[in-house]
Amino acid sequence: MSRPPDMLQGMLDLLILRVLQLESMHGWAIGHRIRQLSDEVLQVQQGSLYPALHKLEEQGWITSTWGESENRRRAKYYALTRAGRRRVAEETAQWERLSAAIALVVRTT
Amino acid sequence: MRLLTRLRYRLRALLGGARAEQDLADEIAFHLEAQVAAYVEQGLDSAEARTRARREFGSPDVVAEQCRDARGVRLWGDALRDVRAGWRAALRAPGTMVAAVLTLALGIGSATAMFTVIDAVLLRPLPFPAADRLVRADQVVAPGALDVIAANTTVLAEVGILQPEIEVNLGAIAEPQRLRASRISAGVLPMLGIAPRLGRSFTPDDMDGRSAPVVLLAHGLWQRRFAGRDDIVGQSVRIDGTTREVVGVLPAGALGPLADPDVVLPATTRGLPPPELWGSSYYQFLARVRDGGGVQAATGDLRRMAPIIRDSYPWRMPDVFGAEIAALPLLESLVGDVRQRLLLLGLAVGLLLLTACANVATLVLARAVVREREFALRAAIGASSRRLARQLLTETLALWMCGGLLGWGVAHVALTALQAWLPPDMPRLAAPSLDVRAWLGCLGFTLLTGLVFGLLPAWRIARIDLLPFLKTNDGGVATTAGRQVVVKALVVAQLASAVVLVSGSVLLSRSLWNLARVSPGFDAGDVVSALLTPDRAACADDAACATFYANVRDRLAGLPQVSAVGFASAAPLDAGPLAFAIDIEGHPVAPGAPAHTASRLVTTPGYLDAVDQPVLRGRDFVEADASSGDLVVLVNEAFVRRYWPGQDPIGKRIRYVWQPTWRRVVGVVGDVRHAGLAADAPLAFHVPYGQDVPRDLTVFVESSAPWLQVGRELRQVVRATHPDVPVSKLGPLRGLVDASLAGTSALLSLLSAFGGVVLLLGAIGTYGVLASSVSTRRREIGIRLALGASPRSVRQLVLRDAFRLCAAAFALGLPAAWWTARQAEHLLFGTSGRDLTAQLAVLVVMTAVALLAAGLPALRAARVDPLRAVRDA
């Protein structure tokens, strides 16, 4: 019932958008790709992936279409919208600023 | 753009509800399969892969729920589910729910009907173009003044005069007919934006009394009497003995709330002898304010012109004449008297709505307590308290919507009842109908009260900790204290509303009682009156008129059982005689001071006898007065008190301001409350018929025979005397006295009806609170009894609760009642909001109701079996 903290929630959104920047994917593949890209460090809670996807879609940053998966099953594919692309750029910039700032603090103390 | 996307998304999710659900399930299933496949690839066997995938994913239902949440469409689905759940819960207690819906329907329906009446009478603009710039003067004007005003105004763009309600005779085709007529000046129809349906409007030429007489027909009469024929224009009709050419036909309801005539005659503003043009007929003054000018400016303009108008009179008018004249917006001047009565009723209905809602809210609260275990269970499996509160709010709103739907039906009935019950002279009362505005009003009342009163139980359920229920298995004791506070507050609100309404009803019935005991100054018993309106056919000149009336009198007097017959120029309590400006010998008017005025009544010998108005000094008129050159008058007591206190009035002299000849006082008569029972008797003087010769007189017949028989005989006598003279307003004089009470009694019956319902609801609420308090305190009561408390003391415990509720209601209701009474002061007669008797009466009624409502719970409390109560609880 308890939601992940805001920080994590925002991060998950960014990760999803980032992953979708390269190509459109279905939900399972998005989770898989995040784990892969982060060298298995970021384990996305599978259950929280879908609410996040639906929220992003509702906000108009991604769209979904039903397509056929690699093993010929019906799957829902998500793709970035134009607004989504802008959003990735903004969020990425913001994240870099934030992480640089945190890194600064962590290093100096 | 983004907004559009979101909207489309929501819409799709909303409309394709089943489809979206399926998609969601498919998506989750696909994910699980993909995960299982991935694990199998890593070397797990398929059963273990499946278990692991499921464990990592968590509950698909929870995920689906969160997805719905994220999509923001969950509210709708939930609401539907909640309504269904509420419906199932309601089915478990159908009686309660039916009572709740009916109560709400009553409240919402009456509020809608009342709103419709208030809207139609007070709020809607008049059906004239740019009606907000139309004004009416608060004083009547003589027709001669119209030209003066038109020539001198700087603020008024259009001016006109109107006599909305007069009566005329339509020439005898089969039987002489009495018609409603209005007189207007030529400017009125264009000012009101009314174009005739056929023919033309009046022109200034029609008004100077020299061109051929003309008339406009109203739509109704044209249809009724002339079968809607187009060729009616140019034909002649005979009205009051004068042949008039029909120049046009007005559209239906043309003059709207101003007048509802059968025919419209031109007001004559030129060419008449001065007393008629300046002294004996009066009109309402209508005008349209020029762009940029306001009502203030119009008033200033009229006051500026007062001296000019005054100087135009053929006789000297007092210097302050017209100085206080004011222009009122037309709508305000039409509804002025009615506003307060309607607002009072509006308040009553508002309280009724409030009470109904409070009543149902207590029911909902009580049901929520019963269902606390269900809620606790749902909370235990993860429903948030906000979610539960929302469910309760949805259920309550659904209940309210049912009430509102049924209320729309109630509104139809209530509106018909209101229209029948409100005094028929209320302007614009015919207009209300349940249209879109009423529908919106109904919806508004439903949603507003539903939200306000639905939030109460929802707020309660959101705040209480439900989990202890499950643990302790206790029957709801934990929450009742808090719930009782809210419920008690609601019941106090209901009782306080009842205090306001009951006190209003008591004050009004005191007023009615006082009014009914007022002596009008005459005895209406056994008197039948009727208005006779001979036109030129019967009354070619004064002598013919006198002969006609003398013949009628002689024939009537010859009937068996008739003890007195007399005539007067006006019937008491019916509109009343006009006030005339007079000079009084020995009371010179200082320059600048207003002229003396008094009401004039032209009477014949026999009139005072017929209505039993006493002659206190001197003598009544005699037959010889009619033809003698010795001008005489009677004055009333009020006149003597005002001008000749402590003196002998016999022999004193008065005269009309426009006549040089004095009239000698020969007698003093008792006061008659001409202007209504609630108003003091005006200063009045009587002139004998013959010395003044009004054409229309009211006949008064005192007879011991039943009035219907007298009326029949009266009609026969008049027809036998002259076949063309209509008899109208025929009825027992008692009817005029009753009519004078009608306004107050209509208000009283409406207010009492509302008060009764509110009182009943308040009593039900009190009963509910006490009954539930007794049942939740059974254990406590049982222990008290077991420890030796007497049943009597237990009964007192419950009664004390009832009285506490009443006392609180009093503390709240009485100030509100005082305030209301002060606002509505002029509707009261011989009493006021601080009337001690009235307050005592309210106290007694409320105490009786509290006792009644508390009786059953008190008895039940005293009969609690201590053993069982302690064991069961």
CSV table of C-alpha atoms in Angstrom, one decimal, chain B residues 204-367:
chain,number,residue,atom,x,y,z
B,204,PRO,CA,-52.1,62.0,-29.6
B,205,ASP,CA,-55.3,63.0,-31.5
B,206,ASP,CA,-57.2,60.2,-29.7
B,207,MET,CA,-56.4,61.8,-26.4
B,208,ASP,CA,-57.6,65.4,-26.8
B,209,GLY,CA,-61.3,64.4,-26.5
B,210,ARG,CA,-62.2,66.0,-29.8
B,211,SER,CA,-61.7,63.3,-32.4
B,212,ALA,CA,-64.1,60.3,-32.7
B,213,PRO,CA,-63.9,57.9,-29.7
B,214,VAL,CA,-61.7,54.9,-30.2
B,215,VAL,CA,-60.9,51.7,-28.4
B,216,LEU,CA,-58.3,48.9,-28.6
B,217,LEU,CA,-59.4,45.3,-28.0
B,218,ALA,CA,-57.3,43.0,-25.9
B,219,HIS,CA,-56.6,39.6,-27.4
B,220,GLY,CA,-58.8,37.6,-25.1
B,221,LEU,CA,-62.0,39.7,-25.6
B,222,TRP,CA,-61.3,39.7,-29.4
B,223,GLN,CA,-61.3,35.9,-29.4
B,224,ARG,CA,-64.2,35.6,-27.0
B,225,ARG,CA,-66.7,38.1,-28.2
B,226,PHE,CA,-65.6,38.6,-31.8
B,227,ALA,CA,-64.3,35.2,-32.8
B,228,GLY,CA,-60.9,36.6,-33.7
B,229,ARG,CA,-62.2,38.2,-36.8
B,230,ASP,CA,-59.7,40.2,-38.7
B,231,ASP,CA,-62.4,42.6,-40.0
B,232,ILE,CA,-63.1,43.9,-36.5
B,233,VAL,CA,-60.8,46.9,-37.1
B,234,GLY,CA,-63.0,49.8,-38.2
B,235,GLN,CA,-66.2,48.4,-36.7
B,236,SER,CA,-67.9,50.1,-33.7
B,237,VAL,CA,-68.6,48.9,-30.2
B,238,ARG,CA,-70.6,50.6,-27.6
B,239,ILE,CA,-68.7,51.1,-24.3
B,240,ASP,CA,-70.4,52.9,-21.4
B,241,GLY,CA,-73.0,54.2,-23.8
B,242,THR,CA,-70.5,55.7,-26.2
B,243,THR,CA,-70.0,54.3,-29.6
B,244,ARG,CA,-66.3,53.8,-30.2
B,245,GLU,CA,-64.4,52.7,-33.2
B,246,VAL,CA,-62.1,49.7,-32.8
B,247,VAL,CA,-58.8,50.8,-34.2
B,248,GLY,CA,-56.7,47.8,-33.2
B,249,VAL,CA,-56.2,44.6,-31.4
B,250,LEU,CA,-53.4,44.0,-28.9
B,251,PRO,CA,-51.4,40.8,-28.7
B,252,ALA,CA,-52.2,38.4,-25.9
B,253,GLY,CA,-51.0,39.5,-22.5
B,254,ALA,CA,-49.6,42.6,-24.0
B,255,LEU,CA,-49.5,44.8,-20.9
B,256,GLY,CA,-48.0,42.0,-18.9
B,257,PRO,CA,-48.0,42.5,-15.2
B,258,LEU,CA,-49.2,46.1,-15.4
B,259,ALA,CA,-52.8,45.4,-16.3
B,260,ASP,CA,-55.0,42.7,-17.8
B,261,PRO,CA,-57.8,44.5,-19.4
B,262,ASP,CA,-60.4,43.4,-21.9
B,263,VAL,CA,-60.4,46.8,-23.7
B,264,VAL,CA,-58.0,49.7,-23.7
B,265,LEU,CA,-59.2,53.2,-23.9
B,266,PRO,CA,-57.3,56.4,-24.5
B,267,ALA,CA,-56.6,58.5,-21.5
B,268,THR,CA,-58.0,62.0,-22.2
B,269,THR,CA,-55.4,64.6,-21.4
B,270,ARG,CA,-56.9,67.7,-23.0
B,271,GLY,CA,-60.3,69.2,-23.7
B,272,LEU,CA,-62.1,68.2,-20.5
B,273,PRO,CA,-63.5,70.6,-17.9
B,274,PRO,CA,-60.8,71.4,-15.2
B,275,PRO,CA,-62.3,69.3,-12.4
B,276,GLU,CA,-62.2,66.2,-14.5
B,277,LEU,CA,-58.8,66.9,-16.0
B,278,TRP,CA,-57.1,68.1,-12.8
B,279,GLY,CA,-59.3,67.0,-9.9
B,280,SER,CA,-61.3,63.9,-10.2
B,281,SER,CA,-59.3,61.2,-12.0
B,282,TYR,CA,-55.9,60.0,-11.3
B,283,TYR,CA,-53.3,57.9,-13.2
B,284,GLN,CA,-50.1,56.1,-12.6
B,285,PHE,CA,-47.2,57.9,-14.2
B,286,LEU,CA,-44.9,55.8,-16.3
B,287,ALA,CA,-41.7,56.9,-18.0
B,288,ARG,CA,-38.5,55.6,-19.6
B,289,VAL,CA,-35.3,57.2,-18.3
B,290,ARG,CA,-33.0,58.5,-21.0
B,291,ASP,CA,-29.7,56.7,-21.6
B,292,GLY,CA,-27.3,57.7,-18.8
B,293,GLY,CA,-30.0,58.9,-16.5
B,294,GLY,CA,-30.9,56.8,-13.5
B,295,VAL,CA,-33.8,56.5,-11.1
B,296,GLN,CA,-32.2,59.2,-8.9
B,297,ALA,CA,-32.1,61.6,-11.8
B,298,ALA,CA,-35.8,60.8,-12.7
B,299,THR,CA,-36.8,61.5,-9.1
B,300,GLY,CA,-34.9,64.8,-9.2
B,301,ASP,CA,-36.5,65.7,-12.5
B,302,LEU,CA,-40.0,65.1,-11.2
B,303,ARG,CA,-39.4,67.1,-8.0
B,304,ARG,CA,-37.9,69.9,-10.0
B,305,MET,CA,-41.1,70.0,-12.0
B,306,ALA,CA,-43.4,69.9,-9.0
B,307,PRO,CA,-43.8,73.7,-8.8
B,308,ILE,CA,-44.5,73.9,-12.5
B,309,ILE,CA,-47.2,71.2,-12.3
B,310,ARG,CA,-48.6,72.9,-9.2
B,311,ASP,CA,-48.9,76.2,-11.0
B,312,SER,CA,-50.7,74.5,-13.9
B,313,TYR,CA,-53.6,73.5,-11.7
B,314,PRO,CA,-56.6,75.8,-12.3
B,315,TRP,CA,-56.9,76.3,-8.5
B,316,ARG,CA,-54.2,77.0,-5.9
B,317,MET,CA,-52.4,73.9,-4.8
B,318,PRO,CA,-50.4,73.7,-1.6
B,319,ASP,CA,-46.8,74.7,-2.0
B,320,VAL,CA,-45.4,71.3,-1.0
B,321,PHE,CA,-47.6,69.5,-3.5
B,322,GLY,CA,-45.6,66.9,-5.3
B,323,ALA,CA,-42.4,67.8,-3.4
B,324,GLU,CA,-42.0,64.2,-2.2
B,325,ILE,CA,-42.7,62.5,-5.4
B,326,ALA,CA,-40.2,59.7,-6.3
B,327,ALA,CA,-39.6,57.5,-9.3
B,328,LEU,CA,-39.3,53.8,-8.6
B,329,PRO,CA,-38.0,51.2,-10.9
B,330,LEU,CA,-41.1,49.7,-12.5
B,331,LEU,CA,-40.4,46.1,-11.2
B,332,GLU,CA,-39.8,47.4,-7.7
B,333,SER,CA,-43.0,49.4,-7.7
B,334,LEU,CA,-44.9,46.4,-8.9
B,335,VAL,CA,-43.7,43.9,-6.3
B,336,GLY,CA,-43.0,46.3,-3.4
B,337,ASP,CA,-45.7,45.0,-1.1
B,338,VAL,CA,-45.2,41.4,-2.0
B,339,ARG,CA,-41.4,41.2,-1.5
B,340,GLN,CA,-41.6,40.8,2.2
B,341,ARG,CA,-44.3,38.2,2.2
B,342,LEU,CA,-42.5,36.1,-0.4
B,343,LEU,CA,-39.2,36.4,1.4
B,344,LEU,CA,-40.8,35.3,4.6
B,345,LEU,CA,-42.2,32.3,2.9
B,346,GLY,CA,-38.8,31.7,1.2
B,347,LEU,CA,-37.2,31.7,4.6
B,348,ALA,CA,-39.8,29.2,5.9
B,349,VAL,CA,-39.2,26.9,2.9
B,350,GLY,CA,-35.4,27.3,3.4
B,351,LEU,CA,-35.8,26.2,7.0
B,352,LEU,CA,-38.0,23.3,5.8
B,353,LEU,CA,-35.3,22.2,3.4
B,354,LEU,CA,-32.6,22.6,6.1
B,355,THR,CA,-34.7,20.5,8.5
B,356,ALA,CA,-35.4,17.8,5.9
B,357,CYS,CA,-31.7,17.6,5.1
B,358,ALA,CA,-30.7,17.5,8.7
B,359,ASN,CA,-33.2,14.8,9.4
B,360,VAL,CA,-31.9,12.6,6.6
B,361,ALA,CA,-28.3,13.3,7.6
B,362,THR,CA,-29.0,11.9,11.0
B,363,LEU,CA,-30.5,8.9,9.4
B,364,VAL,CA,-27.4,8.5,7.2
B,365,LEU,CA,-25.2,8.8,10.3
B,366,ALA,CA,-27.2,6.2,12.1
B,367,ARG,CA,-26.8,3.9,9.2
